[in-house]
């Protein structure tokens, strides 16, 4: 199976305009399939770092790149009203010529919600709110006529987005996560793409099969949902650099947690193992936002072997 590779960065981990602009240009020039970023105000633990606002940064990206796909992994309904998210997403997707992938989530990081006064909710009501948010987004993006929909957390009354999205149905909806009780059923019902997070190939295969069964039960074709994976990385240009970046951590334990570890040929082998179990796109988490030399080495030594 063919697999492509995109970048994923943590937008709350020191992202500034200059870093974002350099990373976007690198992703565009080096052959990565896409550039994705988290949507957080802050990290789960101190110290505080720069955090470039997600939708402002994606608007810039839409008009300053030509090729790459992009989007949030993921934008929470807990601090973004889904009607506004749908409205922004449709506009950004149109601006980019149809390259946005709309990642949506329930929210999870307690610290940022406490800091800025957002109600995270307990898990059960949080996912009920997420389900309603998905209803709101899909109604607004996919209906060419006014919609009335009344839920506990959100309500639409004769609501319609104008202009209508240039892509029929708007940008694809991405749901990320590994939860079998809540996340996968919501994915089978609402999503165009499932993004698993930090799992090894065997676990991905198990979850992928469960999603297939849920899609069968929902009457949707299995191929209606693209299968992608966000994964960590410890890439070194030589073995000495790998050891330095590992800083004493055990590489086999990291691989078992869903992290790519090694030099180029080892990384290629690990990515191919994911392709063999159905992953169609790998989003490689790149934590050092300033290390573009090593990023270029990753692109030139890994990507050609996967094409």
PDB file of N, CA and C in Angstrom, residues 8-9 35 40 56 64 87 99 166 193-194 247 263 273 277:
ATOM      1  N   UNK A   8       3.766  17.145  11.521  1.00  0.00           N
ATOM      2  CA  UNK A   8       2.848  17.610  12.558  1.00  0.00           C
ATOM      3  C   UNK A   8       3.674  18.329  13.610  1.00  0.00           C
ATOM      4  N   UNK A   9       3.283  19.532  13.978  1.00  0.00           N
ATOM      5  CA  UNK A   9       4.003  20.277  15.008  1.00  0.00           C
ATOM      6  C   UNK A   9       3.048  20.649  16.137  1.00  0.00           C
ATOM      7  N   UNK A  35       1.147  19.681   6.271  1.00  0.00           N
ATOM      8  CA  UNK A  35       1.637  20.288   7.503  1.00  0.00           C
ATOM      9  C   UNK A  35       0.440  20.468   8.432  1.00  0.00           C
ATOM     10  N   UNK A  40      -3.837  24.371  20.785  1.00  0.00           N
ATOM     11  CA  UNK A  40      -3.790  24.542  22.233  1.00  0.00           C
ATOM     12  C   UNK A  40      -3.356  25.964  22.567  1.00  0.00           C
ATOM     13  N   UNK A  56      -5.785  31.677  12.676  1.00  0.00           N
ATOM     14  CA  UNK A  56      -5.047  32.765  12.023  1.00  0.00           C
ATOM     15  C   UNK A  56      -3.862  32.180  11.248  1.00  0.00           C
ATOM     16  N   UNK A  64      -0.304  31.159   1.354  1.00  0.00           N
ATOM     17  CA  UNK A  64       1.134  31.245   1.142  1.00  0.00           C
ATOM     18  C   UNK A  64       1.763  29.904   0.781  1.00  0.00           C
ATOM     19  N   UNK A  87     -17.646  27.790   9.898  1.00  0.00           N
ATOM     20  CA  UNK A  87     -17.574  29.004   9.076  1.00  0.00           C
ATOM     21  C   UNK A  87     -16.123  29.321   8.695  1.00  0.00           C
ATOM     22  N   UNK A  99      -7.566  22.454   0.271  1.00  0.00           N
ATOM     23  CA  UNK A  99      -6.470  21.659   0.850  1.00  0.00           C
ATOM     24  C   UNK A  99      -6.593  21.469   2.362  1.00  0.00           C
ATOM     25  N   UNK A 166     -16.801  25.762  -1.660  1.00  0.00           N
ATOM     26  CA  UNK A 166     -16.521  25.403  -3.051  1.00  0.00           C
ATOM     27  C   UNK A 166     -16.408  23.895  -3.233  1.00  0.00           C
ATOM     28  N   UNK A 193     -11.899  10.999   7.731  1.00  0.00           N
ATOM     29  CA  UNK A 193     -10.548  10.519   8.011  1.00  0.00           C
ATOM     30  C   UNK A 193     -10.429  10.211   9.490  1.00  0.00           C
ATOM     31  N   UNK A 194      -9.795   9.074   9.774  1.00  0.00           N
ATOM     32  CA  UNK A 194      -9.467   8.718  11.157  1.00  0.00           C
ATOM     33  C   UNK A 194      -7.975   8.866  11.345  1.00  0.00           C
ATOM     34  N   UNK A 247      19.039  10.235  24.382  1.00  0.00           N
ATOM     35  CA  UNK A 247      19.399  10.689  25.735  1.00  0.00           C
ATOM     36  C   UNK A 247      19.125   9.610  26.785  1.00  0.00           C
ATOM     37  N   UNK A 263      18.091   5.860  12.107  1.00  0.00           N
ATOM     38  CA  UNK A 263      18.585   6.550  10.921  1.00  0.00           C
ATOM     39  C   UNK A 263      17.615   6.281   9.775  1.00  0.00           C
ATOM     40  N   UNK A 273       6.148  -0.670   7.694  1.00  0.00           N
ATOM     41  CA  UNK A 273       5.379  -1.577   8.543  1.00  0.00           C
ATOM     42  C   UNK A 273       3.997  -1.008   8.831  1.00  0.00           C
ATOM     43  N   UNK A 277      -0.206  -2.340   7.409  1.00  0.00           N
ATOM     44  CA  UNK A 277      -1.423  -2.576   8.198  1.00  0.00           C
ATOM     45  C   UNK A 277      -2.509  -1.544   7.908  1.00  0.00           C
TER      46      UNK A 277
END
